[in-house]
Amino acid sequence: MAKVSTNISIDADIKKQAQELFAELGMDLSTAINIFIRQALRQHSIPFEITADNPNKETREAIAEVQRMKNNPSIGKTYDDVDEMFEELLA
């Protein structure tokens, strides 16, 4: 199989981190990228799950609290006026 050269643009710091990681795994960046591409071709998809950053514990708890408040409006207090809300919060 003939090899061809391909250029990709990547952040310099990300490239350095990737090279260090792959060196620890006994390969260079080119080998790692080839592994990724071969696996993608085998699976006919990206060979790993792509997700957004997971929120931290505090954010997850805040999201859960909002869900509880939406499901049970008697929890918490609502405001029709932002100024009124801030007056009460800052009192």
PDB file of N, CA and C in Angstrom:
ATOM      1  N   MET A   1       0.842  -1.163   0.000  1.00  0.00           N
ATOM      2  CA  MET A   1       0.000   0.000   0.000  1.00  0.00           C
ATOM      3  C   MET A   1       0.895   1.236   0.000  1.00  0.00           C
ATOM      4  N   ALA A   2       0.678   2.120  -0.956  1.00  0.00           N
ATOM      5  CA  ALA A   2       1.478   3.335  -1.061  1.00  0.00           C
ATOM      6  C   ALA A   2       1.085   4.316   0.038  1.00  0.00           C
ATOM      7  N   LYS A   3       2.072   4.973   0.591  1.00  0.00           N
ATOM      8  CA  LYS A   3       1.809   5.966   1.635  1.00  0.00           C
ATOM      9  C   LYS A   3       1.830   7.350   1.012  1.00  0.00           C
ATOM     10  N   VAL A   4       0.961   8.223   1.525  1.00  0.00           N
ATOM     11  CA  VAL A   4       0.924   9.615   1.094  1.00  0.00           C
ATOM     12  C   VAL A   4       1.057  10.495   2.325  1.00  0.00           C
ATOM     13  N   SER A   5       1.562  11.674   2.125  1.00  0.00           N
ATOM     14  CA  SER A   5       1.698  12.637   3.214  1.00  0.00           C
ATOM     15  C   SER A   5       0.449  13.502   3.251  1.00  0.00           C
ATOM     16  N   THR A   6      -0.025  13.796   4.454  1.00  0.00           N
ATOM     17  CA  THR A   6      -1.205  14.630   4.631  1.00  0.00           C
ATOM     18  C   THR A   6      -0.890  15.702   5.661  1.00  0.00           C
ATOM     19  N   ASN A   7      -1.303  16.916   5.393  1.00  0.00           N
ATOM     20  CA  ASN A   7      -1.096  18.011   6.344  1.00  0.00           C
ATOM     21  C   ASN A   7      -2.376  18.261   7.127  1.00  0.00           C
ATOM     22  N   ILE A   8      -2.252  18.425   8.432  1.00  0.00           N
ATOM     23  CA  ILE A   8      -3.394  18.805   9.258  1.00  0.00           C
ATOM     24  C   ILE A   8      -2.979  19.985  10.125  1.00  0.00           C
ATOM     25  N   SER A   9      -3.935  20.812  10.472  1.00  0.00           N
ATOM     26  CA  SER A   9      -3.666  21.935  11.375  1.00  0.00           C
ATOM     27  C   SER A   9      -4.095  21.537  12.773  1.00  0.00           C
ATOM     28  N   ILE A  10      -3.232  21.793  13.741  1.00  0.00           N
ATOM     29  CA  ILE A  10      -3.521  21.438  15.123  1.00  0.00           C
ATOM     30  C   ILE A  10      -2.836  22.451  16.028  1.00  0.00           C
ATOM     31  N   ASP A  11      -3.465  22.770  17.124  1.00  0.00           N
ATOM     32  CA  ASP A  11      -2.886  23.674  18.111  1.00  0.00           C
ATOM     33  C   ASP A  11      -1.544  23.118  18.578  1.00  0.00           C
ATOM     34  N   ALA A  12      -0.540  23.976  18.651  1.00  0.00           N
ATOM     35  CA  ALA A  12       0.817  23.530  18.991  1.00  0.00           C
ATOM     36  C   ALA A  12       0.884  22.844  20.351  1.00  0.00           C
ATOM     37  N   ASP A  13       0.183  23.371  21.335  1.00  0.00           N
ATOM     38  CA  ASP A  13       0.218  22.779  22.665  1.00  0.00           C
ATOM     39  C   ASP A  13      -0.471  21.410  22.677  1.00  0.00           C
ATOM     40  N   ILE A  14      -1.585  21.306  21.959  1.00  0.00           N
ATOM     41  CA  ILE A  14      -2.296  20.017  21.858  1.00  0.00           C
ATOM     42  C   ILE A  14      -1.398  18.992  21.175  1.00  0.00           C
ATOM     43  N   LYS A  15      -0.712  19.403  20.119  1.00  0.00           N
ATOM     44  CA  LYS A  15       0.196  18.492  19.404  1.00  0.00           C
ATOM     45  C   LYS A  15       1.284  17.983  20.343  1.00  0.00           C
ATOM     46  N   LYS A  16       1.871  18.893  21.116  1.00  0.00           N
ATOM     47  CA  LYS A  16       2.946  18.513  22.046  1.00  0.00           C
ATOM     48  C   LYS A  16       2.420  17.519  23.080  1.00  0.00           C
ATOM     49  N   GLN A  17       1.240  17.793  23.639  1.00  0.00           N
ATOM     50  CA  GLN A  17       0.653  16.892  24.633  1.00  0.00           C
ATOM     51  C   GLN A  17       0.376  15.517  24.022  1.00  0.00           C
ATOM     52  N   ALA A  18      -0.160  15.522  22.814  1.00  0.00           N
ATOM     53  CA  ALA A  18      -0.470  14.262  22.131  1.00  0.00           C
ATOM     54  C   ALA A  18       0.807  13.473  21.853  1.00  0.00           C
ATOM     55  N   GLN A  19       1.842  14.156  21.383  1.00  0.00           N
ATOM     56  CA  GLN A  19       3.109  13.471  21.108  1.00  0.00           C
ATOM     57  C   GLN A  19       3.679  12.845  22.380  1.00  0.00           C
ATOM     58  N   GLU A  20       3.571  13.552  23.499  1.00  0.00           N
ATOM     59  CA  GLU A  20       4.071  13.019  24.766  1.00  0.00           C
ATOM     60  C   GLU A  20       3.270  11.784  25.189  1.00  0.00           C
ATOM     61  N   LEU A  21       1.951  11.876  25.064  1.00  0.00           N
ATOM     62  CA  LEU A  21       1.095  10.738  25.431  1.00  0.00           C
ATOM     63  C   LEU A  21       1.389   9.531  24.554  1.00  0.00           C
ATOM     64  N   PHE A  22       1.417   9.744  23.257  1.00  0.00           N
ATOM     65  CA  PHE A  22       1.626   8.618  22.343  1.00  0.00           C
ATOM     66  C   PHE A  22       3.023   8.030  22.489  1.00  0.00           C
ATOM     67  N   ALA A  23       4.010   8.857  22.814  1.00  0.00           N
ATOM     68  CA  ALA A  23       5.357   8.340  23.069  1.00  0.00           C
ATOM     69  C   ALA A  23       5.330   7.400  24.275  1.00  0.00           C
ATOM     70  N   GLU A  24       4.566   7.770  25.312  1.00  0.00           N
ATOM     71  CA  GLU A  24       4.421   6.899  26.481  1.00  0.00           C
ATOM     72  C   GLU A  24       3.785   5.564  26.093  1.00  0.00           C
ATOM     73  N   LEU A  25       2.938   5.598  25.063  1.00  0.00           N
ATOM     74  CA  LEU A  25       2.262   4.383  24.591  1.00  0.00           C
ATOM     75  C   LEU A  25       3.081   3.650  23.526  1.00  0.00           C
ATOM     76  N   GLY A  26       4.265   4.163  23.224  1.00  0.00           N
ATOM     77  CA  GLY A  26       5.162   3.490  22.299  1.00  0.00           C
ATOM     78  C   GLY A  26       4.905   3.756  20.832  1.00  0.00           C
ATOM     79  N   MET A  27       4.319   4.899  20.522  1.00  0.00           N
ATOM     80  CA  MET A  27       4.060   5.219  19.112  1.00  0.00           C
ATOM     81  C   MET A  27       4.233   6.705  18.881  1.00  0.00           C
ATOM     82  N   ASP A  28       4.308   7.081  17.618  1.00  0.00           N
ATOM     83  CA  ASP A  28       4.379   8.497  17.289  1.00  0.00           C
ATOM     84  C   ASP A  28       2.990   8.997  16.893  1.00  0.00           C
ATOM     85  N   LEU A  29       2.893  10.293  16.674  1.00  0.00           N
ATOM     86  CA  LEU A  29       1.614  10.916  16.330  1.00  0.00           C
ATOM     87  C   LEU A  29       1.037  10.337  15.046  1.00  0.00           C
ATOM     88  N   SER A  30       1.868  10.107  14.055  1.00  0.00           N
ATOM     89  CA  SER A  30       1.412   9.561  12.783  1.00  0.00           C
ATOM     90  C   SER A  30       0.769   8.180  12.970  1.00  0.00           C
ATOM     91  N   THR A  31       1.409   7.335  13.773  1.00  0.00           N
ATOM     92  CA  THR A  31       0.862   6.000  14.029  1.00  0.00           C
ATOM     93  C   THR A  31      -0.483   6.103  14.732  1.00  0.00           C
ATOM     94  N   ALA A  32      -0.571   6.988  15.727  1.00  0.00           N
ATOM     95  CA  ALA A  32      -1.828   7.156  16.465  1.00  0.00           C
ATOM     96  C   ALA A  32      -2.953   7.617  15.541  1.00  0.00           C
ATOM     97  N   ILE A  33      -2.659   8.551  14.668  1.00  0.00           N
ATOM     98  CA  ILE A  33      -3.677   9.041  13.727  1.00  0.00           C
ATOM     99  C   ILE A  33      -4.081   7.934  12.762  1.00  0.00           C
ATOM    100  N   ASN A  34      -3.127   7.146  12.306  1.00  0.00           N
ATOM    101  CA  ASN A  34      -3.460   6.023  11.427  1.00  0.00           C
ATOM    102  C   ASN A  34      -4.335   4.994  12.140  1.00  0.00           C
ATOM    103  N   ILE A  35      -4.065   4.739  13.410  1.00  0.00           N
ATOM    104  CA  ILE A  35      -4.906   3.813  14.190  1.00  0.00           C
ATOM    105  C   ILE A  35      -6.328   4.356  14.257  1.00  0.00           C
ATOM    106  N   PHE A  36      -6.450   5.655  14.560  1.00  0.00           N
ATOM    107  CA  PHE A  36      -7.770   6.282  14.626  1.00  0.00           C
ATOM    108  C   PHE A  36      -8.526   6.125  13.304  1.00  0.00           C
ATOM    109  N   ILE A  37      -7.863   6.436  12.198  1.00  0.00           N
ATOM    110  CA  ILE A  37      -8.523   6.376  10.888  1.00  0.00           C
ATOM    111  C   ILE A  37      -8.930   4.942  10.552  1.00  0.00           C
ATOM    112  N   ARG A  38      -8.046   3.977  10.782  1.00  0.00           N
ATOM    113  CA  ARG A  38      -8.381   2.573  10.488  1.00  0.00           C
ATOM    114  C   ARG A  38      -9.577   2.109  11.321  1.00  0.00           C
ATOM    115  N   GLN A  39      -9.606   2.492  12.596  1.00  0.00           N
ATOM    116  CA  GLN A  39     -10.715   2.096  13.455  1.00  0.00           C
ATOM    117  C   GLN A  39     -12.010   2.760  12.998  1.00  0.00           C
ATOM    118  N   ALA A  40     -11.949   4.022  12.598  1.00  0.00           N
ATOM    119  CA  ALA A  40     -13.130   4.718  12.088  1.00  0.00           C
ATOM    120  C   ALA A  40     -13.663   4.021  10.837  1.00  0.00           C
ATOM    121  N   LEU A  41     -12.764   3.596   9.965  1.00  0.00           N
ATOM    122  CA  LEU A  41     -13.185   2.893   8.753  1.00  0.00           C
ATOM    123  C   LEU A  41     -13.826   1.544   9.092  1.00  0.00           C
ATOM    124  N   ARG A  42     -13.270   0.832  10.066  1.00  0.00           N
ATOM    125  CA  ARG A  42     -13.852  -0.455  10.475  1.00  0.00           C
ATOM    126  C   ARG A  42     -15.266  -0.285  11.022  1.00  0.00           C
ATOM    127  N   GLN A  43     -15.444   0.751  11.843  1.00  0.00           N
ATOM    128  CA  GLN A  43     -16.724   0.947  12.525  1.00  0.00           C
ATOM    129  C   GLN A  43     -17.702   1.814  11.737  1.00  0.00           C
ATOM    130  N   HIS A  44     -17.202   2.424  10.687  1.00  0.00           N
ATOM    131  CA  HIS A  44     -18.015   3.365   9.903  1.00  0.00           C
ATOM    132  C   HIS A  44     -18.559   4.481  10.789  1.00  0.00           C
ATOM    133  N   SER A  45     -17.732   4.921  11.732  1.00  0.00           N
ATOM    134  CA  SER A  45     -18.110   6.011  12.634  1.00  0.00           C
ATOM    135  C   SER A  45     -16.868   6.472  13.384  1.00  0.00           C
ATOM    136  N   ILE A  46     -17.035   7.524  14.158  1.00  0.00           N
ATOM    137  CA  ILE A  46     -15.961   7.939  15.061  1.00  0.00           C
ATOM    138  C   ILE A  46     -15.829   6.817  16.093  1.00  0.00           C
ATOM    139  N   PRO A  47     -14.625   6.324  16.349  1.00  0.00           N
ATOM    140  CA  PRO A  47     -14.484   5.135  17.194  1.00  0.00           C
ATOM    141  C   PRO A  47     -14.538   5.397  18.705  1.00  0.00           C
ATOM    142  N   PHE A  48     -15.207   6.467  19.104  1.00  0.00           N
ATOM    143  CA  PHE A  48     -15.418   6.755  20.516  1.00  0.00           C
ATOM    144  C   PHE A  48     -16.596   7.705  20.619  1.00  0.00           C
ATOM    145  N   GLU A  49     -17.160   7.776  21.814  1.00  0.00           N
ATOM    146  CA  GLU A  49     -18.301   8.651  22.033  1.00  0.00           C
ATOM    147  C   GLU A  49     -17.822  10.092  22.130  1.00  0.00           C
ATOM    148  N   ILE A  50     -18.512  10.988  21.461  1.00  0.00           N
ATOM    149  CA  ILE A  50     -18.191  12.410  21.521  1.00  0.00           C
ATOM    150  C   ILE A  50     -19.275  13.068  22.368  1.00  0.00           C
ATOM    151  N   THR A  51     -18.857  13.706  23.449  1.00  0.00           N
ATOM    152  CA  THR A  51     -19.809  14.350  24.349  1.00  0.00           C
ATOM    153  C   THR A  51     -19.323  15.749  24.698  1.00  0.00           C
ATOM    154  N   ALA A  52     -20.237  16.536  25.191  1.00  0.00           N
ATOM    155  CA  ALA A  52     -19.861  17.847  25.711  1.00  0.00           C
ATOM    156  C   ALA A  52     -19.178  17.643  27.052  1.00  0.00           C
ATOM    157  N   ASP A  53     -18.481  18.663  27.506  1.00  0.00           N
ATOM    158  CA  ASP A  53     -17.849  18.576  28.816  1.00  0.00           C
ATOM    159  C   ASP A  53     -18.905  18.268  29.869  1.00  0.00           C
ATOM    160  N   ASN A  54     -18.568  17.386  30.774  1.00  0.00           N
ATOM    161  CA  ASN A  54     -19.481  17.061  31.864  1.00  0.00           C
ATOM    162  C   ASN A  54     -19.437  18.176  32.899  1.00  0.00           C
ATOM    163  N   PRO A  55     -20.613  18.630  33.345  1.00  0.00           N
ATOM    164  CA  PRO A  55     -20.608  19.669  34.372  1.00  0.00           C
ATOM    165  C   PRO A  55     -20.048  19.121  35.690  1.00  0.00           C
ATOM    166  N   ASN A  56     -19.481  20.011  36.495  1.00  0.00           N
ATOM    167  CA  ASN A  56     -18.951  19.578  37.780  1.00  0.00           C
ATOM    168  C   ASN A  56     -20.091  19.279  38.754  1.00  0.00           C
ATOM    169  N   LYS A  57     -19.746  18.780  39.933  1.00  0.00           N
ATOM    170  CA  LYS A  57     -20.750  18.350  40.909  1.00  0.00           C
ATOM    171  C   LYS A  57     -21.702  19.491  41.279  1.00  0.00           C
ATOM    172  N   GLU A  58     -21.165  20.672  41.526  1.00  0.00           N
ATOM    173  CA  GLU A  58     -21.994  21.810  41.921  1.00  0.00           C
ATOM    174  C   GLU A  58     -23.003  22.160  40.827  1.00  0.00           C
ATOM    175  N   THR A  59     -22.559  22.146  39.582  1.00  0.00           N
ATOM    176  CA  THR A  59     -23.458  22.460  38.464  1.00  0.00           C
ATOM    177  C   THR A  59     -24.523  21.386  38.308  1.00  0.00           C
ATOM    178  N   ARG A  60     -24.124  20.087  38.435  1.00  0.00           N
ATOM    179  CA  ARG A  60     -25.108  19.005  38.351  1.00  0.00           C
ATOM    180  C   ARG A  60     -26.166  19.144  39.439  1.00  0.00           C
ATOM    181  N   GLU A  61     -25.733  19.506  40.653  1.00  0.00           N
ATOM    182  CA  GLU A  61     -26.683  19.698  41.758  1.00  0.00           C
ATOM    183  C   GLU A  61     -27.623  20.862  41.472  1.00  0.00           C
ATOM    184  N   ALA A  62     -27.104  21.949  40.903  1.00  0.00           N
ATOM    185  CA  ALA A  62     -27.941  23.101  40.556  1.00  0.00           C
ATOM    186  C   ALA A  62     -28.958  22.729  39.483  1.00  0.00           C
ATOM    187  N   ILE A  63     -28.533  21.959  38.508  1.00  0.00           N
ATOM    188  CA  ILE A  63     -29.450  21.511  37.449  1.00  0.00           C
ATOM    189  C   ILE A  63     -30.551  20.641  38.052  1.00  0.00           C
ATOM    190  N   ALA A  64     -30.175  19.729  38.949  1.00  0.00           N
ATOM    191  CA  ALA A  64     -31.162  18.863  39.599  1.00  0.00           C
ATOM    192  C   ALA A  64     -32.134  19.693  40.434  1.00  0.00           C
ATOM    193  N   GLU A  65     -31.630  20.715  41.104  1.00  0.00           N
ATOM    194  CA  GLU A  65     -32.495  21.582  41.915  1.00  0.00           C
ATOM    195  C   GLU A  65     -33.513  22.309  41.037  1.00  0.00           C
ATOM    196  N   VAL A  66     -33.062  22.820  39.911  1.00  0.00           N
ATOM    197  CA  VAL A  66     -33.978  23.502  38.988  1.00  0.00           C
ATOM    198  C   VAL A  66     -35.043  22.530  38.489  1.00  0.00           C
ATOM    199  N   GLN A  67     -34.639  21.291  38.166  1.00  0.00           N
ATOM    200  CA  GLN A  67     -35.616  20.285  37.725  1.00  0.00           C
ATOM    201  C   GLN A  67     -36.654  20.023  38.808  1.00  0.00           C
ATOM    202  N   ARG A  68     -36.185  19.905  40.073  1.00  0.00           N
ATOM    203  CA  ARG A  68     -37.129  19.688  41.184  1.00  0.00           C
ATOM    204  C   ARG A  68     -38.086  20.869  41.303  1.00  0.00           C
ATOM    205  N   MET A  69     -37.569  22.082  41.155  1.00  0.00           N
ATOM    206  CA  MET A  69     -38.407  23.279  41.245  1.00  0.00           C
ATOM    207  C   MET A  69     -39.415  23.348  40.099  1.00  0.00           C
ATOM    208  N   LYS A  70     -38.992  22.917  38.908  1.00  0.00           N
ATOM    209  CA  LYS A  70     -39.917  22.909  37.769  1.00  0.00           C
ATOM    210  C   LYS A  70     -41.023  21.877  37.977  1.00  0.00           C
ATOM    211  N   ASN A  71     -40.660  20.743  38.568  1.00  0.00           N
ATOM    212  CA  ASN A  71     -41.642  19.684  38.811  1.00  0.00           C
ATOM    213  C   ASN A  71     -42.565  20.005  39.978  1.00  0.00           C
ATOM    214  N   ASN A  72     -42.106  20.848  40.897  1.00  0.00           N
ATOM    215  CA  ASN A  72     -42.888  21.198  42.073  1.00  0.00           C
ATOM    216  C   ASN A  72     -42.750  22.697  42.313  1.00  0.00           C
ATOM    217  N   PRO A  73     -43.621  23.509  41.698  1.00  0.00           N
ATOM    218  CA  PRO A  73     -43.498  24.970  41.795  1.00  0.00           C
ATOM    219  C   PRO A  73     -43.589  25.517  43.215  1.00  0.00           C
ATOM    220  N   SER A  74     -44.065  24.719  44.174  1.00  0.00           N
ATOM    221  CA  SER A  74     -44.131  25.223  45.550  1.00  0.00           C
ATOM    222  C   SER A  74     -42.745  25.313  46.188  1.00  0.00           C
ATOM    223  N   ILE A  75     -41.752  24.678  45.561  1.00  0.00           N
ATOM    224  CA  ILE A  75     -40.382  24.780  46.047  1.00  0.00           C
ATOM    225  C   ILE A  75     -39.787  26.069  45.494  1.00  0.00           C
ATOM    226  N   GLY A  76     -39.236  26.884  46.358  1.00  0.00           N
ATOM    227  CA  GLY A  76     -38.609  28.119  45.903  1.00  0.00           C
ATOM    228  C   GLY A  76     -39.614  29.226  45.702  1.00  0.00           C
ATOM    229  N   LYS A  77     -39.149  30.333  45.211  1.00  0.00           N
ATOM    230  CA  LYS A  77     -39.995  31.501  45.002  1.00  0.00           C
ATOM    231  C   LYS A  77     -39.751  32.041  43.603  1.00  0.00           C
ATOM    232  N   THR A  78     -40.812  32.499  42.968  1.00  0.00           N
ATOM    233  CA  THR A  78     -40.679  33.101  41.646  1.00  0.00           C
ATOM    234  C   THR A  78     -40.905  34.605  41.749  1.00  0.00           C
ATOM    235  N   TYR A  79     -40.397  35.310  40.773  1.00  0.00           N
ATOM    236  CA  TYR A  79     -40.516  36.765  40.741  1.00  0.00           C
ATOM    237  C   TYR A  79     -40.994  37.201  39.371  1.00  0.00           C
ATOM    238  N   ASP A  80     -41.792  38.268  39.367  1.00  0.00           N
ATOM    239  CA  ASP A  80     -42.213  38.882  38.112  1.00  0.00           C
ATOM    240  C   ASP A  80     -41.368  40.106  37.802  1.00  0.00           C
ATOM    241  N   ASP A  81     -40.610  40.544  38.800  1.00  0.00           N
ATOM    242  CA  ASP A  81     -39.831  41.770  38.666  1.00  0.00           C
ATOM    243  C   ASP A  81     -38.402  41.506  39.128  1.00  0.00           C
ATOM    244  N   VAL A  82     -37.457  41.733  38.246  1.00  0.00           N
ATOM    245  CA  VAL A  82     -36.052  41.478  38.555  1.00  0.00           C
ATOM    246  C   VAL A  82     -35.563  42.386  39.689  1.00  0.00           C
ATOM    247  N   ASP A  83     -35.979  43.625  39.685  1.00  0.00           N
ATOM    248  CA  ASP A  83     -35.576  44.555  40.743  1.00  0.00           C
ATOM    249  C   ASP A  83     -36.047  44.059  42.107  1.00  0.00           C
ATOM    250  N   GLU A  84     -37.287  43.568  42.155  1.00  0.00           N
ATOM    251  CA  GLU A  84     -37.835  43.023  43.401  1.00  0.00           C
ATOM    252  C   GLU A  84     -37.011  41.825  43.872  1.00  0.00           C
ATOM    253  N   MET A  85     -36.615  40.971  42.932  1.00  0.00           N
ATOM    254  CA  MET A  85     -35.809  39.806  43.268  1.00  0.00           C
ATOM    255  C   MET A  85     -34.485  40.241  43.888  1.00  0.00           C
ATOM    256  N   PHE A  86     -33.793  41.201  43.245  1.00  0.00           N
ATOM    257  CA  PHE A  86     -32.494  41.637  43.759  1.00  0.00           C
ATOM    258  C   PHE A  86     -32.615  42.342  45.101  1.00  0.00           C
ATOM    259  N   GLU A  87     -33.692  43.123  45.279  1.00  0.00           N
ATOM    260  CA  GLU A  87     -33.911  43.778  46.579  1.00  0.00           C
ATOM    261  C   GLU A  87     -33.997  42.730  47.673  1.00  0.00           C
ATOM    262  N   GLU A  88     -34.768  41.686  47.421  1.00  0.00           N
ATOM    263  CA  GLU A  88     -34.926  40.638  48.440  1.00  0.00           C
ATOM    264  C   GLU A  88     -33.621  39.848  48.642  1.00  0.00           C
ATOM    265  N   LEU A  89     -32.930  39.560  47.553  1.00  0.00           N
ATOM    266  CA  LEU A  89     -31.679  38.810  47.674  1.00  0.00           C
ATOM    267  C   LEU A  89     -30.604  39.595  48.420  1.00  0.00           C
ATOM    268  N   LEU A  90     -30.562  40.906  48.201  1.00  0.00           N
ATOM    269  CA  LEU A  90     -29.523  41.717  48.806  1.00  0.00           C
ATOM    270  C   LEU A  90     -29.901  42.262  50.191  1.00  0.00           C
ATOM    271  N   ALA A  91     -31.112  41.975  50.634  1.00  0.00           N
ATOM    272  CA  ALA A  91     -31.566  42.447  51.954  1.00  0.00           C
ATOM    273  C   ALA A  91     -30.916  41.684  53.086  1.00  0.00           C
TER     274      ALA A  91
END
